[in-house]
């Protein structure tokens, strides 16, 4: 809570304070409804005109044993009266529904931060479940925080005395009691959530009524008891005029893919196998059938990509949504699409770790898998969106390159982008250029591997077109005819052509834009989802008088044509990435530039302050943090 | 789409590629049968697509002058599913082998069959790995000595037809490479089936597993060892004068062989009904192995059921009828939106 100014004369029971921004984290059992609570707080704040950014953080287990540390689910939201780019480093307010939630999240809370506890759950049994030997309220752990204790279960049951729900059902409403309290504390209206509840539980009016009662009771509880001496307000941010909605990366990406296929004029076919954190792409697109979208839940990851390739062979734009382990399974089939030069869009929502790793945590460690994780010389375009809303644009661009170059494109999103949300000023769709596909139809002189000069794409000659009957496959192709060929020189030529086809995409993508001076001592260069944290850190550094430039790579393969020039213009290039230094490896190999790698693999996005500290180290400036 | 189908000949389905199977390979006979039958189907050849995986059999598409896709090992059914689902106007045929379909691609095979995707699957079963030069396959008999099993294979083989029946295939048949008349008739029946049609074609690999089916294919064995199924006809086989039949021993719940004559006639034998919704009898027959029983050839099962591809198309049409075909504006504005005015005021 950066700025606090009293707006009410002292002496009144409740004072009002204006804040420029606040970070709130809701934490509880995975069955406590923390994601819903956080999402509702987010939506309401968006409707008040705040800028915002969210970070859901949940375990892979759907319902881990109640009260235990692995079962803790959290949702962090940052709201501000100005433009922000990350969900915030440390929370100002922590709502902890049980001792385990407190234990897991307290370490992140800012000094003097607010803790709201459900003390009904603070029992000896729950301390044991959370691995605590003592009551954290009494052992000094909470010293230095402003702690507010509420018997949340008790007051929820009391508020619902007249409700027909059973005790279990009543207890499930306690998150809305807590939400009502937060709405009071941060001066938010209840109506948007009431509207949502009425719609969501239209067929279960008892549940809707109980939750609404709790929401109001939570608000009233604060109003009457004077639990908090102060109420906070966060004014609306000065957002450009327009129509907005909240968007997370998976939904934005699904919309971008529909838009991309509409702009190309070919139908969308998604083959997919459920996998965290990509499954929502399958869910969203499955609900978009009326847009002409076909979704196919395959028997496995390999069938999913193969079905997409079959659809592309037939003239649809085949796609598959997956995460790292799934990409590994798909690699042979992706090479088939590369060899047969069919368009394909592969959506990899990256997650943490090798093998199963940490499925619900974020990472960017599939970059080299996307670049090189296939047999043979197998270059493919790789694009990485930089924010939840940017997933929409990257989705369209992946579609465009796939059909223009007749090539599989890998799009690297990640768990942070997929589930994180931000307000999105909706674009004017009419402004988007079309890139209509023309299937080859002329049998005269038809050669399956005859190429266009500009893109080196071969013709898309789909079954059903008389006179174009031909055979394709994974065996090496003779240049032009596409017949099977073991000719040594032909293999060299085809390998070179496939590489040049990817390199030539650089002619049709935006050059890398540098934010700040075009040349200087330090450039912070990121790719994909790190943009928000890097931007926040660079702005903070500039506020301290430092001169730092930054740039964010959207295309990793091919790199923008001016990347070499940009790198040469800076003494130092700092490369933060959520992996072991994979982009740094590519930059060093490709440009012989000794970039400063800043790797991080904690399953969490970068904090702004981490990058700021690194910037200061690079510039040899003392760090006060 | 042409309204008139030009008259095609076998030659129209022969591509300009040199056929490169080993001389004497059973695949030649199957290729010839398929190329002979195709012109009879009255389908423009640009609407035929042949999809294969990897293996000797999977070179098949190169020799057909239709659209063809030689894909990766075991995955042809998945690729065919994607193609047929997005292009139901095409006729999609899959060519695969015992290793391709039942080993590396076993998962895709059972799923394409259970979904009843409207594709035709020809499984060339030579009970050996040919292209990798002679290892045992998932249909090799126990004790098979090969380079990878020098003291004999240990694992039980699959019976392809039983696998297909178990997966719920709506059409299941068996034929033999060199039984050209029977094979062509089987292919004609396959072509007219709406749904997944699975045909096991017993095929001789004269290099690595020569004579694997000579117990059936040698001239003197054809009538003794082959049970030629005909819908609505009793299960009777054997040369004239030494005919035998298959009877249901209802008490033991098993089939038994009976010699005809001495008061036992064809009317005592099981009358074959390929259209039984319950696949149990077909499975029982598939499990009747030599030496006790003859090998069933022909159509074991053919039932009508909704196809996957038609279902997918219908759902999209239904949703479009209900919700309209949707504009991008509608899509983007589909959630909760709010307006920020130039003066910063917000309205929902």
Short mmCIF file of N, CA and C in Angstrom, two decimals, chain A residues 213-286:
data_model
loop_
_atom_site.label_atom_id
_atom_site.label_comp_id
_atom_site.label_asym_id
_atom_site.label_seq_id
_atom_site.Cartn_x
_atom_site.Cartn_y
_atom_site.Cartn_z
N UNK A 213 -26.52 -13.86 0.91
CA UNK A 213 -26.70 -13.51 2.33
C UNK A 213 -25.35 -13.37 3.02
N UNK A 214 -24.45 -14.32 2.75
CA UNK A 214 -23.13 -14.29 3.38
C UNK A 214 -22.32 -13.09 2.90
N UNK A 215 -22.41 -12.81 1.62
CA UNK A 215 -21.69 -11.66 1.07
C UNK A 215 -22.11 -10.38 1.80
N UNK A 216 -23.43 -10.22 1.93
CA UNK A 216 -23.96 -9.03 2.61
C UNK A 216 -23.61 -9.06 4.09
N UNK A 217 -23.68 -10.26 4.69
CA UNK A 217 -23.39 -10.39 6.12
C UNK A 217 -21.94 -10.03 6.40
N UNK A 218 -21.04 -10.42 5.52
CA UNK A 218 -19.63 -10.10 5.68
C UNK A 218 -19.41 -8.59 5.64
N UNK A 219 -20.09 -7.97 4.70
CA UNK A 219 -20.00 -6.50 4.58
C UNK A 219 -20.55 -5.83 5.85
N UNK A 220 -21.74 -6.28 6.27
CA UNK A 220 -22.38 -5.71 7.47
C UNK A 220 -21.55 -5.95 8.73
N UNK A 221 -20.94 -7.12 8.78
CA UNK A 221 -20.14 -7.50 9.94
C UNK A 221 -19.05 -6.45 10.19
N UNK A 222 -18.39 -6.04 9.11
CA UNK A 222 -17.34 -5.02 9.23
C UNK A 222 -17.95 -3.67 9.59
N UNK A 223 -19.10 -3.40 8.98
CA UNK A 223 -19.73 -2.10 9.19
C UNK A 223 -20.16 -1.93 10.65
N UNK A 224 -20.67 -3.03 11.23
CA UNK A 224 -21.25 -2.95 12.57
C UNK A 224 -20.18 -3.13 13.65
N UNK A 225 -19.32 -4.11 13.48
CA UNK A 225 -18.37 -4.42 14.55
C UNK A 225 -17.22 -3.43 14.61
N UNK A 226 -16.99 -2.71 13.52
CA UNK A 226 -15.84 -1.80 13.50
C UNK A 226 -14.54 -2.56 13.63
N UNK A 227 -14.53 -3.76 13.10
CA UNK A 227 -13.35 -4.62 13.16
C UNK A 227 -12.12 -3.88 12.63
N UNK A 228 -12.29 -3.32 11.45
CA UNK A 228 -11.19 -2.52 10.88
C UNK A 228 -11.47 -1.06 11.21
N UNK A 229 -10.45 -0.35 11.63
CA UNK A 229 -10.62 1.05 11.97
C UNK A 229 -10.62 1.93 10.71
N UNK A 230 -10.24 1.31 9.62
CA UNK A 230 -9.99 2.10 8.43
C UNK A 230 -10.56 1.38 7.20
N UNK A 231 -11.02 2.17 6.25
CA UNK A 231 -11.42 1.60 4.96
C UNK A 231 -10.52 2.19 3.89
N UNK A 232 -10.28 1.40 2.89
CA UNK A 232 -9.37 1.85 1.84
C UNK A 232 -10.13 2.07 0.55
N UNK A 233 -9.58 2.96 -0.24
CA UNK A 233 -10.14 3.18 -1.57
C UNK A 233 -9.02 3.18 -2.58
N UNK A 234 -9.26 2.54 -3.69
CA UNK A 234 -8.33 2.58 -4.81
C UNK A 234 -9.10 3.15 -5.98
N UNK A 235 -8.70 4.33 -6.38
CA UNK A 235 -9.42 5.02 -7.46
C UNK A 235 -9.26 4.28 -8.78
N UNK A 236 -10.10 4.63 -9.72
CA UNK A 236 -9.98 3.99 -11.03
C UNK A 236 -8.72 4.51 -11.74
N UNK A 237 -8.19 3.66 -12.59
CA UNK A 237 -7.01 4.04 -13.37
C UNK A 237 -7.47 4.80 -14.60
N UNK A 238 -6.58 5.63 -15.12
CA UNK A 238 -6.93 6.39 -16.32
C UNK A 238 -6.71 5.51 -17.55
N UNK A 239 -7.69 4.65 -17.81
CA UNK A 239 -7.57 3.74 -18.94
C UNK A 239 -8.10 4.44 -20.20
N UNK A 240 -7.51 4.15 -21.35
CA UNK A 240 -8.01 4.74 -22.59
C UNK A 240 -9.48 4.35 -22.79
N UNK A 241 -10.23 5.24 -23.42
CA UNK A 241 -11.65 4.97 -23.64
C UNK A 241 -11.82 3.74 -24.51
N UNK A 242 -12.87 2.99 -24.22
CA UNK A 242 -13.14 1.79 -25.02
C UNK A 242 -13.95 0.80 -24.22
N UNK A 243 -14.20 -0.35 -24.85
CA UNK A 243 -14.90 -1.43 -24.16
C UNK A 243 -13.86 -2.42 -23.65
N UNK A 244 -14.02 -2.82 -22.39
CA UNK A 244 -13.05 -3.70 -21.74
C UNK A 244 -13.72 -4.98 -21.27
N UNK A 245 -12.89 -5.99 -21.12
CA UNK A 245 -13.29 -7.19 -20.39
C UNK A 245 -12.05 -7.75 -19.72
N UNK A 246 -12.25 -8.56 -18.70
CA UNK A 246 -11.11 -9.27 -18.13
C UNK A 246 -10.80 -10.46 -19.00
N UNK A 247 -9.53 -10.75 -19.14
CA UNK A 247 -9.17 -11.88 -20.00
C UNK A 247 -7.98 -12.61 -19.40
N UNK A 248 -8.01 -13.93 -19.45
CA UNK A 248 -6.80 -14.69 -19.13
C UNK A 248 -6.22 -15.25 -20.43
N UNK A 249 -5.01 -15.75 -20.33
CA UNK A 249 -4.28 -16.14 -21.54
C UNK A 249 -4.93 -17.27 -22.32
N UNK A 250 -5.47 -18.27 -21.61
CA UNK A 250 -6.05 -19.39 -22.34
C UNK A 250 -7.28 -18.96 -23.14
N UNK A 251 -8.12 -18.13 -22.53
CA UNK A 251 -9.32 -17.69 -23.26
C UNK A 251 -8.92 -16.77 -24.41
N UNK A 252 -7.97 -15.87 -24.14
CA UNK A 252 -7.52 -14.97 -25.21
C UNK A 252 -6.94 -15.76 -26.37
N UNK A 253 -6.21 -16.80 -26.04
CA UNK A 253 -5.60 -17.62 -27.09
C UNK A 253 -6.67 -18.34 -27.90
N UNK A 254 -7.65 -18.92 -27.21
CA UNK A 254 -8.74 -19.60 -27.93
C UNK A 254 -9.43 -18.62 -28.89
N UNK A 255 -9.66 -17.42 -28.41
CA UNK A 255 -10.30 -16.42 -29.27
C UNK A 255 -9.39 -16.05 -30.44
N UNK A 256 -8.11 -15.93 -30.18
CA UNK A 256 -7.16 -15.59 -31.23
C UNK A 256 -7.12 -16.66 -32.32
N UNK A 257 -7.25 -17.92 -31.90
CA UNK A 257 -7.22 -19.01 -32.88
C UNK A 257 -8.48 -19.00 -33.75
N UNK A 258 -9.61 -18.70 -33.12
CA UNK A 258 -10.84 -18.58 -33.91
C UNK A 258 -10.70 -17.40 -34.88
N UNK A 259 -10.16 -16.28 -34.36
CA UNK A 259 -9.99 -15.10 -35.22
C UNK A 259 -9.01 -15.41 -36.36
N UNK A 260 -7.94 -16.12 -36.03
CA UNK A 260 -6.93 -16.44 -37.04
C UNK A 260 -7.49 -17.31 -38.16
N UNK A 261 -8.33 -18.27 -37.79
CA UNK A 261 -8.91 -19.12 -38.83
C UNK A 261 -9.97 -18.36 -39.62
N UNK A 262 -10.72 -17.51 -38.94
CA UNK A 262 -11.71 -16.70 -39.68
C UNK A 262 -11.01 -15.81 -40.70
N UNK A 263 -9.88 -15.23 -40.29
CA UNK A 263 -9.15 -14.32 -41.18
C UNK A 263 -8.52 -15.07 -42.34
N UNK A 264 -8.22 -16.35 -42.12
CA UNK A 264 -7.61 -17.13 -43.20
C UNK A 264 -8.67 -17.83 -44.05
N UNK A 265 -9.86 -17.92 -43.52
CA UNK A 265 -10.95 -18.52 -44.28
C UNK A 265 -10.97 -20.03 -44.26
N UNK A 266 -10.14 -20.66 -43.43
CA UNK A 266 -10.19 -22.12 -43.33
C UNK A 266 -10.75 -22.52 -41.96
N UNK A 267 -11.40 -23.67 -41.88
CA UNK A 267 -11.97 -24.07 -40.59
C UNK A 267 -10.91 -24.47 -39.57
N UNK A 268 -11.27 -24.34 -38.31
CA UNK A 268 -10.36 -24.68 -37.20
C UNK A 268 -10.65 -26.10 -36.73
N UNK A 269 -9.61 -26.91 -36.68
CA UNK A 269 -9.73 -28.27 -36.13
C UNK A 269 -8.73 -28.41 -35.00
N UNK A 270 -9.22 -28.63 -33.79
CA UNK A 270 -8.32 -28.82 -32.65
C UNK A 270 -8.33 -30.28 -32.23
N UNK A 271 -7.16 -30.90 -32.24
CA UNK A 271 -7.01 -32.22 -31.64
C UNK A 271 -6.32 -32.02 -30.31
N UNK A 272 -6.85 -32.60 -29.25
CA UNK A 272 -6.25 -32.32 -27.95
C UNK A 272 -6.45 -33.47 -26.98
N UNK A 273 -5.55 -33.58 -26.06
CA UNK A 273 -5.65 -34.52 -24.95
C UNK A 273 -5.52 -33.69 -23.67
N UNK A 274 -6.41 -33.86 -22.71
CA UNK A 274 -6.37 -32.99 -21.54
C UNK A 274 -5.02 -33.01 -20.82
N UNK A 275 -4.52 -31.83 -20.51
CA UNK A 275 -3.26 -31.71 -19.76
C UNK A 275 -3.22 -30.33 -19.11
N UNK A 276 -2.84 -30.32 -17.85
CA UNK A 276 -2.66 -29.05 -17.13
C UNK A 276 -1.38 -28.37 -17.63
N UNK A 277 -1.36 -27.07 -17.83
CA UNK A 277 -2.43 -26.09 -17.68
C UNK A 277 -3.07 -25.69 -19.01
N UNK A 278 -3.12 -26.63 -19.97
CA UNK A 278 -3.61 -26.29 -21.31
C UNK A 278 -5.06 -26.70 -21.54
N UNK A 279 -5.64 -27.47 -20.61
CA UNK A 279 -6.96 -28.06 -20.87
C UNK A 279 -8.03 -27.01 -21.17
N UNK A 280 -7.89 -25.82 -20.57
CA UNK A 280 -8.93 -24.81 -20.81
C UNK A 280 -9.01 -24.41 -22.29
N UNK A 281 -7.91 -24.56 -23.02
CA UNK A 281 -7.99 -24.28 -24.46
C UNK A 281 -8.97 -25.24 -25.12
N UNK A 282 -8.87 -26.52 -24.74
CA UNK A 282 -9.81 -27.52 -25.27
C UNK A 282 -11.23 -27.19 -24.82
N UNK A 283 -11.38 -26.79 -23.54
CA UNK A 283 -12.73 -26.48 -23.04
C UNK A 283 -13.31 -25.28 -23.78
N UNK A 284 -12.53 -24.21 -23.89
CA UNK A 284 -13.04 -22.99 -24.52
C UNK A 284 -13.43 -23.26 -25.97
N UNK A 285 -12.53 -23.93 -26.71
CA UNK A 285 -12.82 -24.14 -28.13
C UNK A 285 -13.97 -25.12 -28.33
N UNK A 286 -14.12 -26.05 -27.39
CA UNK A 286 -15.25 -26.99 -27.49
C UNK A 286 -16.58 -26.27 -27.33
#
